[in-house]
Short mmCIF file of C-alpha atoms in Angstrom, two decimals:
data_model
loop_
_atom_site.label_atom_id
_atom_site.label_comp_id
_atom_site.label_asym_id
_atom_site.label_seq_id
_atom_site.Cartn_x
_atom_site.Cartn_y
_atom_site.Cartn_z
CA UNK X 6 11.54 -22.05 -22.39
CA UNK X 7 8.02 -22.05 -20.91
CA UNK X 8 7.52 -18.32 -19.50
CA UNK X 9 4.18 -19.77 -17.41
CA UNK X 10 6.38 -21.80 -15.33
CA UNK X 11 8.36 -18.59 -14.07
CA UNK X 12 5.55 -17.21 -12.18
CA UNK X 13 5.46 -14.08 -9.47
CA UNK X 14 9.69 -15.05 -7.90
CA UNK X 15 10.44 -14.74 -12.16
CA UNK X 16 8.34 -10.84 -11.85
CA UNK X 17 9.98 -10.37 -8.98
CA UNK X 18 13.60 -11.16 -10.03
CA UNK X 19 13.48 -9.30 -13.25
CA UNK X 20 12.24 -6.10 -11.25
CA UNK X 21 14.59 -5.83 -9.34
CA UNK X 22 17.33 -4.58 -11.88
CA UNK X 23 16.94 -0.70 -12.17
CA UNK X 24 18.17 -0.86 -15.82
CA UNK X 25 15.12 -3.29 -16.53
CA UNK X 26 12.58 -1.39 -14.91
CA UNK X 27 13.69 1.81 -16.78
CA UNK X 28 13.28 -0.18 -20.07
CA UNK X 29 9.92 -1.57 -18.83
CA UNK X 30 8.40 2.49 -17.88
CA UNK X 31 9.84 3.28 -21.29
CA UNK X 32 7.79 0.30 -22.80
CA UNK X 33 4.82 1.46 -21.25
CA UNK X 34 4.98 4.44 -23.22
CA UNK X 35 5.11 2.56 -26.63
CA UNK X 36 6.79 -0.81 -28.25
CA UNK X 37 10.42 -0.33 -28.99
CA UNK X 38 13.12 -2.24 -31.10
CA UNK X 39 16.52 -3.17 -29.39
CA UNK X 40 18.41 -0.34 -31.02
CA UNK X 41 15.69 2.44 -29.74
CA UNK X 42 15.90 0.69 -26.34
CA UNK X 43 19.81 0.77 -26.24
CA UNK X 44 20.06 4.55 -26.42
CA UNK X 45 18.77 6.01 -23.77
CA UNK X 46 21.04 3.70 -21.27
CA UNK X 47 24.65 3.89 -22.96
CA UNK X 48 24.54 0.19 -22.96
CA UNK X 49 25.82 -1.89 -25.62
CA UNK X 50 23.09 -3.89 -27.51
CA UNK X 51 24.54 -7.20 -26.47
CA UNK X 52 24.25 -5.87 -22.47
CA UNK X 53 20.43 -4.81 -23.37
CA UNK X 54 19.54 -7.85 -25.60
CA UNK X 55 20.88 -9.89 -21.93
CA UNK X 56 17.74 -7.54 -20.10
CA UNK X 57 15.70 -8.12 -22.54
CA UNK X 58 15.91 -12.17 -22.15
CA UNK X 59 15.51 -12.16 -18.31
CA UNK X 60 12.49 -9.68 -19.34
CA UNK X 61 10.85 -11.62 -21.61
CA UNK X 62 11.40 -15.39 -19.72
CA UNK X 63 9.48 -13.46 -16.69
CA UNK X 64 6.85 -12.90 -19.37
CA UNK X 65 7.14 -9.20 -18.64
CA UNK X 66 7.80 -8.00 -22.30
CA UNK X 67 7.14 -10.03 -25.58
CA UNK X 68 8.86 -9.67 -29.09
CA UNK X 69 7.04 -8.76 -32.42
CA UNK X 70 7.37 -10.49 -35.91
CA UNK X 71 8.46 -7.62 -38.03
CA UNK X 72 11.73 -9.12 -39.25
CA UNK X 73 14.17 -6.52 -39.15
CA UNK X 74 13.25 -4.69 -35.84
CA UNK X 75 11.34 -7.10 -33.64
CA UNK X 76 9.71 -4.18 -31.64
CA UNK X 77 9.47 -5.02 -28.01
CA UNK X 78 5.90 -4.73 -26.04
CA UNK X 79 5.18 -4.61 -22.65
CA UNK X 80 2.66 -7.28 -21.21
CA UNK X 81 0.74 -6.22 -18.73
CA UNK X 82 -0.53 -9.18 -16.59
CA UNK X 83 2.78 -10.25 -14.65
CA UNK X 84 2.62 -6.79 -13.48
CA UNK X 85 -0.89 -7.09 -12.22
CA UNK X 86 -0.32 -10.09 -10.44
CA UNK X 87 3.03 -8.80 -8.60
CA UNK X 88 0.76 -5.75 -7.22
CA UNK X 89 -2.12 -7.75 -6.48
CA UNK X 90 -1.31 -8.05 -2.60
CA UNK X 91 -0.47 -4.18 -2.58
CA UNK X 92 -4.43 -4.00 -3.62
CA UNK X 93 -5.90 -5.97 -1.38
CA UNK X 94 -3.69 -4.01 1.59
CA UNK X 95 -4.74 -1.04 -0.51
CA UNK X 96 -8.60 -2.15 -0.49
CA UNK X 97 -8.96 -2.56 3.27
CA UNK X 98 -7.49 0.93 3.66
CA UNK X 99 -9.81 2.64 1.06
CA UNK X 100 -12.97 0.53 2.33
CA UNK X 101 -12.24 2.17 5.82
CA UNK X 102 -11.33 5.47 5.19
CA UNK X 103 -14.32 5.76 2.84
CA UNK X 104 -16.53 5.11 5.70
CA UNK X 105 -13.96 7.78 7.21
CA UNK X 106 -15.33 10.08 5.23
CA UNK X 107 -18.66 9.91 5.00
CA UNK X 108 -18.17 9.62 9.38
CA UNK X 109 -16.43 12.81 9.09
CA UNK X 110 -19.22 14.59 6.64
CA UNK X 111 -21.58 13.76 9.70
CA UNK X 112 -19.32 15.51 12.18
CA UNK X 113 -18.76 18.31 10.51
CA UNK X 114 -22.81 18.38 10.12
CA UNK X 115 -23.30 18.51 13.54
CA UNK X 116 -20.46 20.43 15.46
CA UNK X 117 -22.21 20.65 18.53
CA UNK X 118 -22.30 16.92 19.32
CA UNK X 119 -18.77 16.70 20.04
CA UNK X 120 -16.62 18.54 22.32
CA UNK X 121 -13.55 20.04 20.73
CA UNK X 122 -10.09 19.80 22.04
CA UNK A 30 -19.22 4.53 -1.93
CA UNK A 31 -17.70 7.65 -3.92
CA UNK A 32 -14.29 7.30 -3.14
CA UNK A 33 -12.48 11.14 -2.51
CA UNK A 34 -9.11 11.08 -1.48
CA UNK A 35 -6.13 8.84 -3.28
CA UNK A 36 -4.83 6.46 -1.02
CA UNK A 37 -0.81 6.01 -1.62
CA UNK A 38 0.77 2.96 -0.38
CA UNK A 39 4.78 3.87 -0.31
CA UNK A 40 7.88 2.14 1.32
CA UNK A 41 9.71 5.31 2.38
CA UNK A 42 12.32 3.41 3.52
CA UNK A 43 13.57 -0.18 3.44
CA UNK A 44 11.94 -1.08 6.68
CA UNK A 45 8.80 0.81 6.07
CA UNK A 46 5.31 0.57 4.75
CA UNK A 47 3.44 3.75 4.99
CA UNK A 48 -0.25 4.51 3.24
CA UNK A 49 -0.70 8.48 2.91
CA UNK A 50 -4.60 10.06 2.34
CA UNK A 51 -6.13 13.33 2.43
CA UNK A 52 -9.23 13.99 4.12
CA UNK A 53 -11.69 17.00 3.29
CA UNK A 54 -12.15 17.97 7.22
CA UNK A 55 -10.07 20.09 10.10
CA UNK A 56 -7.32 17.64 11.44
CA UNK A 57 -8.64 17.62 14.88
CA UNK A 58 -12.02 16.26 13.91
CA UNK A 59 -9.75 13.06 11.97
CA UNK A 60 -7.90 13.11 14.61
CA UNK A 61 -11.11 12.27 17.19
CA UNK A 62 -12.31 10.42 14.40
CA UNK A 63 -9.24 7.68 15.02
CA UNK A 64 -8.78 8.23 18.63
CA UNK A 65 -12.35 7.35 20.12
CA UNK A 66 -13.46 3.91 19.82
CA UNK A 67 -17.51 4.57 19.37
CA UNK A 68 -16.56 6.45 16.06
CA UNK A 69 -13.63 4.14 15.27
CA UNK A 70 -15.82 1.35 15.39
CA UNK A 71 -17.91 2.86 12.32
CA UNK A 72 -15.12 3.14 9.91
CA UNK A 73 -12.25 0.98 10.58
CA UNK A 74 -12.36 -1.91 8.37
CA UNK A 75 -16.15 -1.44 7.96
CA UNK A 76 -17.74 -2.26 5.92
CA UNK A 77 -15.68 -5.38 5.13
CA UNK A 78 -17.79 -8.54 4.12
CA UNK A 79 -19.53 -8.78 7.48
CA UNK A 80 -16.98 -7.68 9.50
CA UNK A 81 -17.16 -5.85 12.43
CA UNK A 82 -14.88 -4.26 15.05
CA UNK A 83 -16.11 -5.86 18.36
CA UNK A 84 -12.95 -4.46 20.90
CA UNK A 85 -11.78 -1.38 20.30
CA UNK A 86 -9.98 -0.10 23.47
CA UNK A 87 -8.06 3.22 23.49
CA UNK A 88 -6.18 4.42 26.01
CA UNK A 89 -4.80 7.57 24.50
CA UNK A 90 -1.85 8.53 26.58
CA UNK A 91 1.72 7.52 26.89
CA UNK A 92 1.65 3.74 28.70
CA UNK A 93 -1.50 3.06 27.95
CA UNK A 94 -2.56 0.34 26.16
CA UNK A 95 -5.31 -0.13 23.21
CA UNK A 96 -6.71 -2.82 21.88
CA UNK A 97 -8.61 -3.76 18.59
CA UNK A 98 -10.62 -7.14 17.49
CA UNK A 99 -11.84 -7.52 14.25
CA UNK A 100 -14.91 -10.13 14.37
CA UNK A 101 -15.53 -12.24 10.90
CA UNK A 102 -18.89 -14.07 9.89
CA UNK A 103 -17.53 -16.98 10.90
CA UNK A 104 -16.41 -16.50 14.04
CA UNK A 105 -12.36 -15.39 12.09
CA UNK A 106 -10.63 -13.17 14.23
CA UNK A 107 -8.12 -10.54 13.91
CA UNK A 108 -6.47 -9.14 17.04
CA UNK A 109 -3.98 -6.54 17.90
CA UNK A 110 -2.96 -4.63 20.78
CA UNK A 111 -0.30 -2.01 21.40
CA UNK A 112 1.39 0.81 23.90
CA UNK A 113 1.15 4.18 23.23
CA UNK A 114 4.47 5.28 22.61
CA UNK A 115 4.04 8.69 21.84
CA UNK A 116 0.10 10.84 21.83
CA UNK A 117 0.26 14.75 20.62
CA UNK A 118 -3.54 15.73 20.34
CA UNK A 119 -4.11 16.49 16.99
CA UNK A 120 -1.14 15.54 15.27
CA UNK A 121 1.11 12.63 16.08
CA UNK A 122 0.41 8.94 18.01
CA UNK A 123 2.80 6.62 17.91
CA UNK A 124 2.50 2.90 18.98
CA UNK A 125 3.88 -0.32 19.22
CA UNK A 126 1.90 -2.79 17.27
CA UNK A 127 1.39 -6.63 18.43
CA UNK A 128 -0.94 -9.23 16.50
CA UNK A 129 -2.51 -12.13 18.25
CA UNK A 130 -1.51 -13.89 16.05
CA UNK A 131 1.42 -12.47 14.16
CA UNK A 132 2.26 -13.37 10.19
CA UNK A 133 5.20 -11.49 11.11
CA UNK A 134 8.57 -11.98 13.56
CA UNK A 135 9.58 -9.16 15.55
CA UNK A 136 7.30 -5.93 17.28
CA UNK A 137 6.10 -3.17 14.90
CA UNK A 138 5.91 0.65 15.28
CA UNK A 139 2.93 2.65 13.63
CA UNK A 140 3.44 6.05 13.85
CA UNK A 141 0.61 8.15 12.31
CA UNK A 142 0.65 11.70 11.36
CA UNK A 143 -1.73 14.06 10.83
CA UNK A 144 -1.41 17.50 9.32
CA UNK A 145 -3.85 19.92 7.87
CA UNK A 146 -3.48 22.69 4.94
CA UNK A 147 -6.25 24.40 3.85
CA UNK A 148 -8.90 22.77 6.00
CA UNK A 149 -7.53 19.26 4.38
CA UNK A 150 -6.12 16.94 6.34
CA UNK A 151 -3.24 14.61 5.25
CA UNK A 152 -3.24 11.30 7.41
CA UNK A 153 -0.20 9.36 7.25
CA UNK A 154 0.07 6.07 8.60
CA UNK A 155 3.51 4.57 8.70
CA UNK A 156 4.60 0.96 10.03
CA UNK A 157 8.44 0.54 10.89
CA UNK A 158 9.31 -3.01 11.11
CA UNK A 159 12.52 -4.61 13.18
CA UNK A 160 14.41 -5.26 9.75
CA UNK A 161 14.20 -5.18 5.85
CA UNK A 162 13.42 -8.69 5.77
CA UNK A 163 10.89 -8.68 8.13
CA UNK A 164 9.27 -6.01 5.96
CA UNK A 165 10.12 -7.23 3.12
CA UNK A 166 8.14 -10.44 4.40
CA UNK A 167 4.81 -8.59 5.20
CA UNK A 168 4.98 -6.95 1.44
CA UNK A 169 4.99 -10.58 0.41
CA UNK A 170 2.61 -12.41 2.31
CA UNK A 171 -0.16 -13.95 0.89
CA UNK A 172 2.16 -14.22 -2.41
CA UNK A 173 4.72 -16.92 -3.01
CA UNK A 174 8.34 -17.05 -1.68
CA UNK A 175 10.52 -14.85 -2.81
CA UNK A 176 9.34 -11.83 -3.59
CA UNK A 177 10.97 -8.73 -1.85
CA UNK A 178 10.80 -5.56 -4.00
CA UNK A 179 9.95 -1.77 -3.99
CA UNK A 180 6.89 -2.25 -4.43
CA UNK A 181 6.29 1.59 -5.09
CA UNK A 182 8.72 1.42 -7.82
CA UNK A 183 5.80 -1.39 -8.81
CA UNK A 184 3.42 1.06 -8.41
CA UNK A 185 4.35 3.88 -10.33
CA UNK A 186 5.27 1.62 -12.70
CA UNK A 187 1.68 0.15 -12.88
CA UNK A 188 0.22 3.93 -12.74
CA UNK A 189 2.44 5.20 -15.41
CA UNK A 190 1.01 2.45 -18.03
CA UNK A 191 -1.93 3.59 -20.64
CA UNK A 192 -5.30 2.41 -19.16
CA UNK A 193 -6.37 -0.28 -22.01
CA UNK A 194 -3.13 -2.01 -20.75
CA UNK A 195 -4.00 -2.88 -17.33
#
């Protein structure tokens, strides 16, 4: 299994399970084993060790070495890239109502200049 | 630039994309601030690496028709027109939006909001697309195939993680 050759459609697909997006907002809190993660969802540990694969193929979450528990971890760069077009959409916005604001210090300056509704 | 208010970027619903950000100024000086083109013209997508907006016609009533061109260094173009759908001074247009040269099928609404507490105005800026897919579509363009999702879901998501991990 090569997670790199997933890409943004394997982010994608993995998101768009509820169940695996709560376990990755609990990761993001802390690493968890399989048992901690299991709890909160009344889910057996077969059912979460199934999210947990599609999870970790999209390269979303990797698994540590301690032998017994195998704490899960979040990885943060698949994440980045999925919201990487929301920030450029994002970055036109803020560049222009930044200007915005600095336009609307000026009015607010000079009140006479305008004619109010 | 200091940057004041938080711009939020939310699909309120599954046709939707909708950005939502305060401004520290009465709602009818925002509102003249987005409705005439000479002070349009200094903030809208300005500054944006040389960019400039070279038509920006607005003819604020219900019928009439406005225009905007975005001008690149060189010599890109961005064009959209529209109908005013719906104008109440001060705190609601709505319009149809229509690219030049549309990345998406289908018309558009925008319908923008603006409403003030406290001498703060929120400005809410919605788009309302002719089906999920469609919007689904413009939330993935510029990505690869495949990718419709909530993105806010994406976003909290990304918010809600400890800095050092982003």
């Amino acid at each position: 299994m090569q997670p790199t050759s997933y890409g943004l459609d394997a982010t994608f697909a993995a998101l768009a399970d509820p169940t695996r997006r709560a376990i990755l907002a609990r990761l993001a809190s802390g690493d968890a084993s399989v048992l901690e993660l299991a709890e909160p969802f009344d889910m057996s540990q077969p059912a979460i060790s199934k999210h947990l694969k599609v999870l970790e193929r999209a390269g979303l979450i990797s698994s540590g070495v301690e032998a017994q528990r195998r704490p899960r971890r979040l990885e943060p760069k698949p994440l980045a890239e999925a919201t990487e077009w929301l920030e450029r959409y994002r970055e036109f916005w803020e560049r222009s109502f930044q200007s915005l604001d600095a336009l609307l210090d000026e009015m607010k300056r000079k009140p006479k200049s305008r004619k109010r509704r | 630039m200091e940057n004041r208010g938080l711009l939020q970027v939310t699909t309120p619903s599954d046709r939707e994309i909708a950005l939502t950000r305060v401004f520290d100024a009465p709602r009818d000086l925002v509102f003249e601030a987005y409705t005439k083109p000479e002070l349009l013209k200094r903030w809208l997508g300005v500054p944006h690496d040389g960019w400039s907006l070279e038509v920006c016609e607005v003819d604020l009533r219900v019928g009439g028709k406005c225009r905007f061109v975005s001008r690149g260094p060189d010599g890109n173009e961005m064009a959209m027109s529209g109908v005013y759908c719906e104008v109440v001074p001060g705190e609601r247009i709505v319009t149809t939006e229509l690219f030049d040269n549309p990345w998406y099928e289908g018309g558009a609404v925008k319908t923008v909001t603006f409403e003030e507490q406290a001498g703060k105005t929120t400005l809410t800026l919605s788009v309302l697309y002719d089906s999920k897919e469609i919007r689904d579509g413009v939330l993935k363009s510029g990505m690869d195939e495949g990718m419709a999702f909530a993105f806010d879901m994406l976003a909290e998501l990304f918010a809600s993680m400890p800095q050092e991990l982003r």
